[in-house]
PDB file of C-alpha atoms in Angstrom:
ATOM      1  CA  MET Z   1       6.118  23.292   7.749  1.00  0.00           C
ATOM      2  CA  LYS Z   2       9.371  24.233   5.960  1.00  0.00           C
ATOM      3  CA  ILE Z   3      11.919  21.420   6.134  1.00  0.00           C
ATOM      4  CA  ALA Z   4      15.668  21.399   5.489  1.00  0.00           C
ATOM      5  CA  LEU Z   5      16.909  18.002   4.371  1.00  0.00           C
ATOM      6  CA  LEU Z   6      20.506  17.492   5.475  1.00  0.00           C
ATOM      7  CA  GLY Z   7      21.648  14.578   3.350  1.00  0.00           C
ATOM      8  CA  TYR Z   8      19.915  14.009   0.057  1.00  0.00           C
ATOM      9  CA  GLY Z   9      20.655  10.389  -0.702  1.00  0.00           C
ATOM     10  CA  LYS Z  10      18.137   7.575  -0.974  1.00  0.00           C
ATOM     11  CA  MET Z  11      16.641   8.301   2.449  1.00  0.00           C
ATOM     12  CA  GLY Z  12      16.480  12.046   1.820  1.00  0.00           C
ATOM     13  CA  ILE Z  13      14.560  11.487  -1.398  1.00  0.00           C
ATOM     14  CA  VAL Z  14      12.003   9.261   0.344  1.00  0.00           C
ATOM     15  CA  ILE Z  15      11.657  11.737   3.229  1.00  0.00           C
ATOM     16  CA  GLU Z  16      10.974  14.499   0.698  1.00  0.00           C
ATOM     17  CA  LYS Z  17       8.225  12.398  -0.908  1.00  0.00           C
ATOM     18  CA  VAL Z  18       6.552  11.684   2.442  1.00  0.00           C
ATOM     19  CA  ALA Z  19       6.885  15.304   3.606  1.00  0.00           C
ATOM     20  CA  LEU Z  20       5.312  16.676   0.419  1.00  0.00           C
ATOM     21  CA  GLU Z  21       2.461  14.171   0.699  1.00  0.00           C
ATOM     22  CA  ARG Z  22       1.800  15.507   4.210  1.00  0.00           C
ATOM     23  CA  GLY Z  23       1.613  19.103   2.969  1.00  0.00           C
ATOM     24  CA  HIS Z  24       5.097  20.314   3.909  1.00  0.00           C
ATOM     25  CA  SER Z  25       7.704  22.044   1.753  1.00  0.00           C
ATOM     26  CA  ILE Z  26      11.458  21.543   1.323  1.00  0.00           C
ATOM     27  CA  VAL Z  27      13.619  24.675   1.560  1.00  0.00           C
ATOM     28  CA  LEU Z  28      17.079  23.045   1.468  1.00  0.00           C
ATOM     29  CA  ARG Z  29      18.431  19.805   0.064  1.00  0.00           C
ATOM     30  CA  LYS Z  30      21.933  19.658   1.543  1.00  0.00           C
ATOM     31  CA  SER Z  31      24.522  17.339   0.047  1.00  0.00           C
ATOM     32  CA  SER Z  32      28.320  17.379   0.012  1.00  0.00           C
ATOM     33  CA  SER Z  33      28.269  19.641  -3.058  1.00  0.00           C
ATOM     34  CA  ASN Z  34      26.272  22.609  -1.710  1.00  0.00           C
ATOM     35  CA  SER Z  35      26.196  24.948   1.288  1.00  0.00           C
ATOM     36  CA  PHE Z  36      23.812  25.653   4.167  1.00  0.00           C
ATOM     37  CA  ASP Z  37      22.260  28.577   2.268  1.00  0.00           C
ATOM     38  CA  GLY Z  38      18.530  28.536   2.966  1.00  0.00           C
ATOM     39  CA  LEU Z  39      18.814  26.700   6.273  1.00  0.00           C
ATOM     40  CA  GLU Z  40      17.773  29.816   8.209  1.00  0.00           C
ATOM     41  CA  THR Z  41      14.364  29.769   6.479  1.00  0.00           C
ATOM     42  CA  ALA Z  42      13.531  26.267   7.760  1.00  0.00           C
ATOM     43  CA  ASP Z  43      11.138  25.506  10.599  1.00  0.00           C
ATOM     44  CA  VAL Z  44      12.917  22.205  11.238  1.00  0.00           C
ATOM     45  CA  ALA Z  45      15.778  20.145   9.815  1.00  0.00           C
ATOM     46  CA  ILE Z  46      15.972  16.399   9.227  1.00  0.00           C
ATOM     47  CA  ASP Z  47      19.483  14.936   9.067  1.00  0.00           C
ATOM     48  CA  PHE Z  48      19.992  11.629   7.258  1.00  0.00           C
ATOM     49  CA  SER Z  49      23.529  12.213   6.053  1.00  0.00           C
ATOM     50  CA  VAL Z  50      26.725  10.256   6.778  1.00  0.00           C
ATOM     51  CA  PRO Z  51      28.682   9.895  10.038  1.00  0.00           C
ATOM     52  CA  SER Z  52      31.395  12.328   8.908  1.00  0.00           C
ATOM     53  CA  SER Z  53      28.841  15.100   8.217  1.00  0.00           C
ATOM     54  CA  ALA Z  54      26.330  14.610  11.017  1.00  0.00           C
ATOM     55  CA  VAL Z  55      27.987  16.703  13.745  1.00  0.00           C
ATOM     56  CA  GLU Z  56      28.551  19.643  11.383  1.00  0.00           C
ATOM     57  CA  ASN Z  57      24.959  19.462  10.145  1.00  0.00           C
ATOM     58  CA  ILE Z  58      23.413  19.268  13.612  1.00  0.00           C
ATOM     59  CA  THR Z  59      25.681  22.023  14.925  1.00  0.00           C
ATOM     60  CA  ALA Z  60      24.692  24.314  12.051  1.00  0.00           C
ATOM     61  CA  CYS Z  61      21.028  23.872  12.976  1.00  0.00           C
ATOM     62  CA  LEU Z  62      21.454  24.403  16.698  1.00  0.00           C
ATOM     63  CA  GLU Z  63      23.609  27.499  16.134  1.00  0.00           C
ATOM     64  CA  ARG Z  64      20.761  28.966  14.067  1.00  0.00           C
ATOM     65  CA  GLY Z  65      18.024  28.011  16.538  1.00  0.00           C
ATOM     66  CA  ILE Z  66      16.479  25.424  14.224  1.00  0.00           C
ATOM     67  CA  PRO Z  67      15.068  22.206  15.733  1.00  0.00           C
ATOM     68  CA  VAL Z  68      16.824  19.173  14.283  1.00  0.00           C
ATOM     69  CA  ILE Z  69      15.891  15.528  13.861  1.00  0.00           C
ATOM     70  CA  SER Z  70      18.857  13.200  13.303  1.00  0.00           C
ATOM     71  CA  GLY Z  71      18.648   9.670  11.978  1.00  0.00           C
ATOM     72  CA  THR Z  72      22.318   9.399  11.037  1.00  0.00           C
ATOM     73  CA  THR Z  73      24.177   6.714  12.979  1.00  0.00           C
ATOM     74  CA  GLY Z  74      27.887   6.154  13.561  1.00  0.00           C
ATOM     75  CA  TRP Z  75      28.686   9.576  15.105  1.00  0.00           C
ATOM     76  CA  LEU Z  76      27.595   9.053  18.716  1.00  0.00           C
ATOM     77  CA  ASP Z  77      31.060   9.578  20.210  1.00  0.00           C
ATOM     78  CA  ASP Z  78      30.099  13.261  19.872  1.00  0.00           C
ATOM     79  CA  TYR Z  79      26.576  12.891  21.263  1.00  0.00           C
ATOM     80  CA  GLY Z  80      27.526  14.579  24.551  1.00  0.00           C
ATOM     81  CA  LYS Z  81      28.998  17.527  22.668  1.00  0.00           C
ATOM     82  CA  ILE Z  82      25.780  17.956  20.685  1.00  0.00           C
ATOM     83  CA  THR Z  83      23.453  17.691  23.675  1.00  0.00           C
ATOM     84  CA  ALA Z  84      25.592  20.219  25.558  1.00  0.00           C
ATOM     85  CA  LEU Z  85      25.322  22.630  22.625  1.00  0.00           C
ATOM     86  CA  CYS Z  86      21.574  22.062  22.432  1.00  0.00           C
ATOM     87  CA  ALA Z  87      21.209  22.895  26.120  1.00  0.00           C
ATOM     88  CA  ALA Z  88      23.427  25.967  25.818  1.00  0.00           C
ATOM     89  CA  LYS Z  89      21.414  27.277  22.875  1.00  0.00           C
ATOM     90  CA  GLN Z  90      18.084  26.264  24.460  1.00  0.00           C
ATOM     91  CA  GLY Z  91      17.386  24.397  21.260  1.00  0.00           C
ATOM     92  CA  ALA Z  92      15.551  21.234  20.318  1.00  0.00           C
ATOM     93  CA  PHE Z  93      17.244  18.025  19.236  1.00  0.00           C
ATOM     94  CA  LEU Z  94      15.941  14.512  18.660  1.00  0.00           C
ATOM     95  CA  TYR Z  95      18.168  11.576  17.757  1.00  0.00           C
ATOM     96  CA  GLY Z  96      16.802   8.217  16.725  1.00  0.00           C
ATOM     97  CA  SER Z  97      18.790   5.152  15.746  1.00  0.00           C
ATOM     98  CA  ASN Z  98      15.666   4.129  13.835  1.00  0.00           C
ATOM     99  CA  PHE Z  99      12.550   6.184  13.083  1.00  0.00           C
ATOM    100  CA  SER Z 100      10.307   3.322  12.026  1.00  0.00           C
ATOM    101  CA  LEU Z 101       7.250   3.294  14.272  1.00  0.00           C
ATOM    102  CA  GLY Z 102       7.343  -0.511  14.198  1.00  0.00           C
ATOM    103  CA  VAL Z 103      10.997  -0.623  15.245  1.00  0.00           C
ATOM    104  CA  ASN Z 104      10.340   1.674  18.194  1.00  0.00           C
ATOM    105  CA  LEU Z 105       7.602  -0.688  19.359  1.00  0.00           C
ATOM    106  CA  PHE Z 106      10.076  -3.527  18.741  1.00  0.00           C
ATOM    107  CA  PHE Z 107      12.493  -1.764  21.099  1.00  0.00           C
ATOM    108  CA  GLU Z 108       9.857  -1.999  23.837  1.00  0.00           C
ATOM    109  CA  LEU Z 109       9.232  -5.680  23.076  1.00  0.00           C
ATOM    110  CA  ASN Z 110      12.976  -6.380  23.200  1.00  0.00           C
ATOM    111  CA  ARG Z 111      13.326  -4.630  26.565  1.00  0.00           C
ATOM    112  CA  LYS Z 112      10.401  -6.527  28.059  1.00  0.00           C
ATOM    113  CA  LEU Z 113      11.658  -9.875  26.759  1.00  0.00           C
ATOM    114  CA  ALA Z 114      15.123  -9.179  28.200  1.00  0.00           C
ATOM    115  CA  GLN Z 115      13.550  -8.524  31.598  1.00  0.00           C
ATOM    116  CA  LEU Z 116      11.538 -11.753  31.406  1.00  0.00           C
ATOM    117  CA  MET Z 117      14.567 -13.820  30.358  1.00  0.00           C
ATOM    118  CA  ALA Z 118      17.012 -12.340  32.860  1.00  0.00           C
ATOM    119  CA  PRO Z 119      16.434 -14.995  35.584  1.00  0.00           C
ATOM    120  CA  HIS Z 120      16.967 -17.844  33.109  1.00  0.00           C
ATOM    121  CA  ALA Z 121      20.723 -18.229  32.756  1.00  0.00           C
ATOM    122  CA  GLN Z 122      20.416 -21.322  30.553  1.00  0.00           C
ATOM    123  CA  TYR Z 123      19.613 -19.092  27.578  1.00  0.00           C
ATOM    124  CA  LYS Z 124      22.432 -17.594  25.513  1.00  0.00           C
ATOM    125  CA  VAL Z 125      21.513 -14.317  23.807  1.00  0.00           C
ATOM    126  CA  SER Z 126      22.766 -13.224  20.390  1.00  0.00           C
ATOM    127  CA  MET Z 127      21.714 -10.760  17.697  1.00  0.00           C
ATOM    128  CA  GLU Z 128      21.841 -10.363  13.938  1.00  0.00           C
ATOM    129  CA  GLU Z 129      21.344  -7.287  11.762  1.00  0.00           C
ATOM    130  CA  ILE Z 130      21.223  -7.139   7.954  1.00  0.00           C
ATOM    131  CA  HIS Z 131      21.409  -3.959   5.857  1.00  0.00           C
ATOM    132  CA  HIS Z 132      22.111  -2.814   2.323  1.00  0.00           C
ATOM    133  CA  THR Z 133      25.710  -2.630   1.151  1.00  0.00           C
ATOM    134  CA  GLN Z 134      25.748   1.202   1.212  1.00  0.00           C
ATOM    135  CA  LYS Z 135      25.392   1.325   4.990  1.00  0.00           C
ATOM    136  CA  LEU Z 136      28.696   2.607   6.359  1.00  0.00           C
ATOM    137  CA  ASP Z 137      28.538   1.646  10.053  1.00  0.00           C
ATOM    138  CA  ALA Z 138      28.389  -1.811  11.611  1.00  0.00           C
ATOM    139  CA  PRO Z 139      26.646  -2.846  13.698  1.00  0.00           C
ATOM    140  CA  SER Z 140      23.688  -0.609  12.934  1.00  0.00           C
ATOM    141  CA  GLY Z 141      22.557   2.047  15.375  1.00  0.00           C
ATOM    142  CA  THR Z 142      19.338   0.093  15.767  1.00  0.00           C
ATOM    143  CA  ALA Z 143      21.286  -3.035  16.752  1.00  0.00           C
ATOM    144  CA  ILE Z 144      23.271  -1.041  19.303  1.00  0.00           C
ATOM    145  CA  SER Z 145      20.036   0.334  20.798  1.00  0.00           C
ATOM    146  CA  LEU Z 146      18.645  -3.200  21.074  1.00  0.00           C
ATOM    147  CA  ALA Z 147      21.900  -4.418  22.596  1.00  0.00           C
ATOM    148  CA  LYS Z 148      21.960  -1.649  25.208  1.00  0.00           C
ATOM    149  CA  ASP Z 149      18.534  -2.687  26.482  1.00  0.00           C
ATOM    150  CA  ILE Z 150      19.641  -6.323  26.691  1.00  0.00           C
ATOM    151  CA  LEU Z 151      22.818  -5.340  28.570  1.00  0.00           C
ATOM    152  CA  ALA Z 152      20.770  -3.246  30.999  1.00  0.00           C
ATOM    153  CA  ASN Z 153      18.577  -6.234  31.815  1.00  0.00           C
ATOM    154  CA  SER Z 154      21.041  -9.130  31.845  1.00  0.00           C
ATOM    155  CA  SER Z 155      24.452 -10.235  33.091  1.00  0.00           C
ATOM    156  CA  TYR Z 156      26.133  -9.435  29.774  1.00  0.00           C
ATOM    157  CA  THR Z 157      28.774  -6.724  30.126  1.00  0.00           C
ATOM    158  CA  ASN Z 158      29.130  -5.462  26.546  1.00  0.00           C
ATOM    159  CA  TRP Z 159      28.501  -6.349  22.904  1.00  0.00           C
ATOM    160  CA  VAL Z 160      31.062  -7.516  20.327  1.00  0.00           C
ATOM    161  CA  LEU Z 161      31.040  -8.358  16.639  1.00  0.00           C
ATOM    162  CA  THR Z 162      33.366 -11.367  16.799  1.00  0.00           C
ATOM    163  CA  ASN Z 163      34.692 -13.970  19.246  1.00  0.00           C
ATOM    164  CA  PRO Z 164      32.405 -13.249  22.211  1.00  0.00           C
ATOM    165  CA  LYS Z 165      33.416 -14.232  25.704  1.00  0.00           C
ATOM    166  CA  ALA Z 166      30.886 -15.835  28.024  1.00  0.00           C
ATOM    167  CA  ASP Z 167      29.739 -12.438  29.336  1.00  0.00           C
ATOM    168  CA  GLU Z 168      29.640 -10.711  25.938  1.00  0.00           C
ATOM    169  CA  LEU Z 169      26.662 -10.302  23.613  1.00  0.00           C
ATOM    170  CA  GLU Z 170      27.516 -11.216  20.022  1.00  0.00           C
ATOM    171  CA  ILE Z 171      26.077  -9.141  17.164  1.00  0.00           C
ATOM    172  CA  THR Z 172      26.409 -10.486  13.639  1.00  0.00           C
ATOM    173  CA  ALA Z 173      26.334  -7.688  11.028  1.00  0.00           C
ATOM    174  CA  LYS Z 174      25.643  -8.611   7.398  1.00  0.00           C
ATOM    175  CA  ARG Z 175      25.598  -6.348   4.341  1.00  0.00           C
ATOM    176  CA  ILE Z 176      23.420  -7.592   1.462  1.00  0.00           C
ATOM    177  CA  GLU Z 177      22.259  -5.653  -1.586  1.00  0.00           C
ATOM    178  CA  ASN Z 178      18.814  -3.992  -1.367  1.00  0.00           C
ATOM    179  CA  VAL Z 179      17.999  -4.927   2.246  1.00  0.00           C
ATOM    180  CA  PRO Z 180      16.397  -1.907   4.029  1.00  0.00           C
ATOM    181  CA  GLY Z 181      16.955  -3.377   7.500  1.00  0.00           C
ATOM    182  CA  THR Z 182      16.362  -6.605   9.410  1.00  0.00           C
ATOM    183  CA  HIS Z 183      17.038  -7.079  13.136  1.00  0.00           C
ATOM    184  CA  SER Z 184      16.748 -10.320  15.084  1.00  0.00           C
ATOM    185  CA  VAL Z 185      17.311 -11.219  18.735  1.00  0.00           C
ATOM    186  CA  PHE Z 186      17.860 -14.880  19.645  1.00  0.00           C
ATOM    187  CA  TYR Z 187      17.613 -16.739  22.941  1.00  0.00           C
ATOM    188  CA  ASP Z 188      19.031 -20.277  22.688  1.00  0.00           C
ATOM    189  CA  SER Z 189      19.061 -23.084  25.223  1.00  0.00           C
ATOM    190  CA  ALA Z 190      19.749 -26.796  24.932  1.00  0.00           C
ATOM    191  CA  VAL Z 191      16.035 -27.495  24.548  1.00  0.00           C
ATOM    192  CA  ASP Z 192      14.527 -24.580  22.623  1.00  0.00           C
ATOM    193  CA  HIS Z 193      14.954 -21.327  20.703  1.00  0.00           C
ATOM    194  CA  ILE Z 194      13.157 -17.993  21.109  1.00  0.00           C
ATOM    195  CA  GLU Z 195      13.403 -15.325  18.430  1.00  0.00           C
ATOM    196  CA  ILE Z 196      11.975 -11.854  17.888  1.00  0.00           C
ATOM    197  CA  LYS Z 197      12.497 -10.149  14.548  1.00  0.00           C
ATOM    198  CA  HIS Z 198      11.702  -6.916  12.751  1.00  0.00           C
ATOM    199  CA  THR Z 199      11.946  -6.722   8.957  1.00  0.00           C
ATOM    200  CA  ALA Z 200      11.611  -3.439   7.091  1.00  0.00           C
ATOM    201  CA  HIS Z 201      10.082  -3.816   3.616  1.00  0.00           C
ATOM    202  CA  ASN Z 202      11.198  -0.380   2.369  1.00  0.00           C
ATOM    203  CA  ARG Z 203      12.500   3.008   3.504  1.00  0.00           C
ATOM    204  CA  GLU Z 204       9.084   4.669   3.772  1.00  0.00           C
ATOM    205  CA  GLY Z 205       8.562   3.570   7.361  1.00  0.00           C
ATOM    206  CA  PHE Z 206      11.783   5.312   8.416  1.00  0.00           C
ATOM    207  CA  ALA Z 207      10.869   8.407   6.413  1.00  0.00           C
ATOM    208  CA  LEU Z 208       7.360   8.658   7.855  1.00  0.00           C
ATOM    209  CA  GLY Z 209       8.656   8.370  11.419  1.00  0.00           C
ATOM    210  CA  SER Z 210      11.210  11.131  10.864  1.00  0.00           C
ATOM    211  CA  VAL Z 211       8.586  13.492   9.428  1.00  0.00           C
ATOM    212  CA  ILE Z 212       6.200  12.733  12.301  1.00  0.00           C
ATOM    213  CA  ALA Z 213       9.063  13.504  14.714  1.00  0.00           C
ATOM    214  CA  ALA Z 214       9.711  16.799  12.889  1.00  0.00           C
ATOM    215  CA  GLU Z 215       6.031  17.746  13.175  1.00  0.00           C
ATOM    216  CA  TRP Z 216       6.099  16.887  16.888  1.00  0.00           C
ATOM    217  CA  ILE Z 217       9.244  18.831  17.851  1.00  0.00           C
ATOM    218  CA  ILE Z 218       8.075  22.231  16.552  1.00  0.00           C
ATOM    219  CA  GLY Z 219       7.750  24.668  19.461  1.00  0.00           C
ATOM    220  CA  LYS Z 220       9.575  22.442  21.941  1.00  0.00           C
ATOM    221  CA  THR Z 221      12.879  22.900  23.760  1.00  0.00           C
ATOM    222  CA  GLY Z 222      15.059  20.045  24.961  1.00  0.00           C
ATOM    223  CA  ILE Z 223      16.649  16.742  24.033  1.00  0.00           C
ATOM    224  CA  PHE Z 224      14.231  14.049  22.924  1.00  0.00           C
ATOM    225  CA  SER Z 225      13.851  10.580  21.470  1.00  0.00           C
ATOM    226  CA  MET Z 226      11.143   8.645  19.653  1.00  0.00           C
ATOM    227  CA  LYS Z 227       9.912   7.508  23.068  1.00  0.00           C
ATOM    228  CA  ASN Z 228       8.689  11.061  23.608  1.00  0.00           C
ATOM    229  CA  VAL Z 229       7.057  11.245  20.188  1.00  0.00           C
ATOM    230  CA  LEU Z 230       5.239   7.938  20.668  1.00  0.00           C
ATOM    231  CA  GLN Z 231       4.452   8.645  24.347  1.00  0.00           C
ATOM    232  CA  LEU Z 232       6.208   5.457  25.431  1.00  0.00           C
ATOM    233  CA  GLU Z 233       7.520   7.044  28.628  1.00  0.00           C
TER     234      GLU Z 233
END
C-alpha cells in the first residue's frame, strides 16, 4: 500500500515507522514547506497535520479520488463541507478524534456508563484531559467525543471549560510536557466517586490505529469512523 503522509511532525514520523513495519511504503511526506507533488501516486492518505491545514489536505485528496484518513482535530466546523465533498466525489473519508484501539473501546465503555448513570441524578459528571504542550486545541477531540456521548445520555446540555452551570459538563484541559494523552471521566456524589480513565503510554497506539484504518478503507466509498473499522456498530 502506498501512503501519503499529510503532516510530518512527531505523529507522522511514528506513523511512517509503523507503516513500514507492516510492509507499506511512503510516497509523500507533506509538511508546510513542500507541495502535494506525488499525492496522485498514493493509494491512501493519512492526515495528522494541524487544524489550519487539515481542510486543504483532505480536500486535495478527495479532489484526486484518494481515500483519506484524518486524525487532525480542531477543524470540525468544516466537517459538513468535507463530507459533502466526499459524497459529491464518491470518495472515501474517515475521521477519528483518536485512533488508539484502546481509546475507541473506551468510547464504548464511556457511553455505556453514561447510560447506566443517567437515572442517578445525585452524581455530578466532570472530565479531565491531559496532553503534551505542543497540542494546539483544547479540549482535545477525544474529550469532545467523550463529552458528546455523555450529553446524549444525560440531562447535561453542553460542555464548557470553565465556570459550569448546573446543566453543563465541565472539561478540565491540562497541557504538560511529554504527555501523549490521558482522559478521565468522573462521577461524584456525596458518598462515593466513580472514575474511568485511559492513559496512552506513547504515540504508537495512535499510529497503529491510523494505519489499520488506512488498510481497511481501500476499495470503499463513503464516510466512516473507527466504529466501522472495529465493527462496533
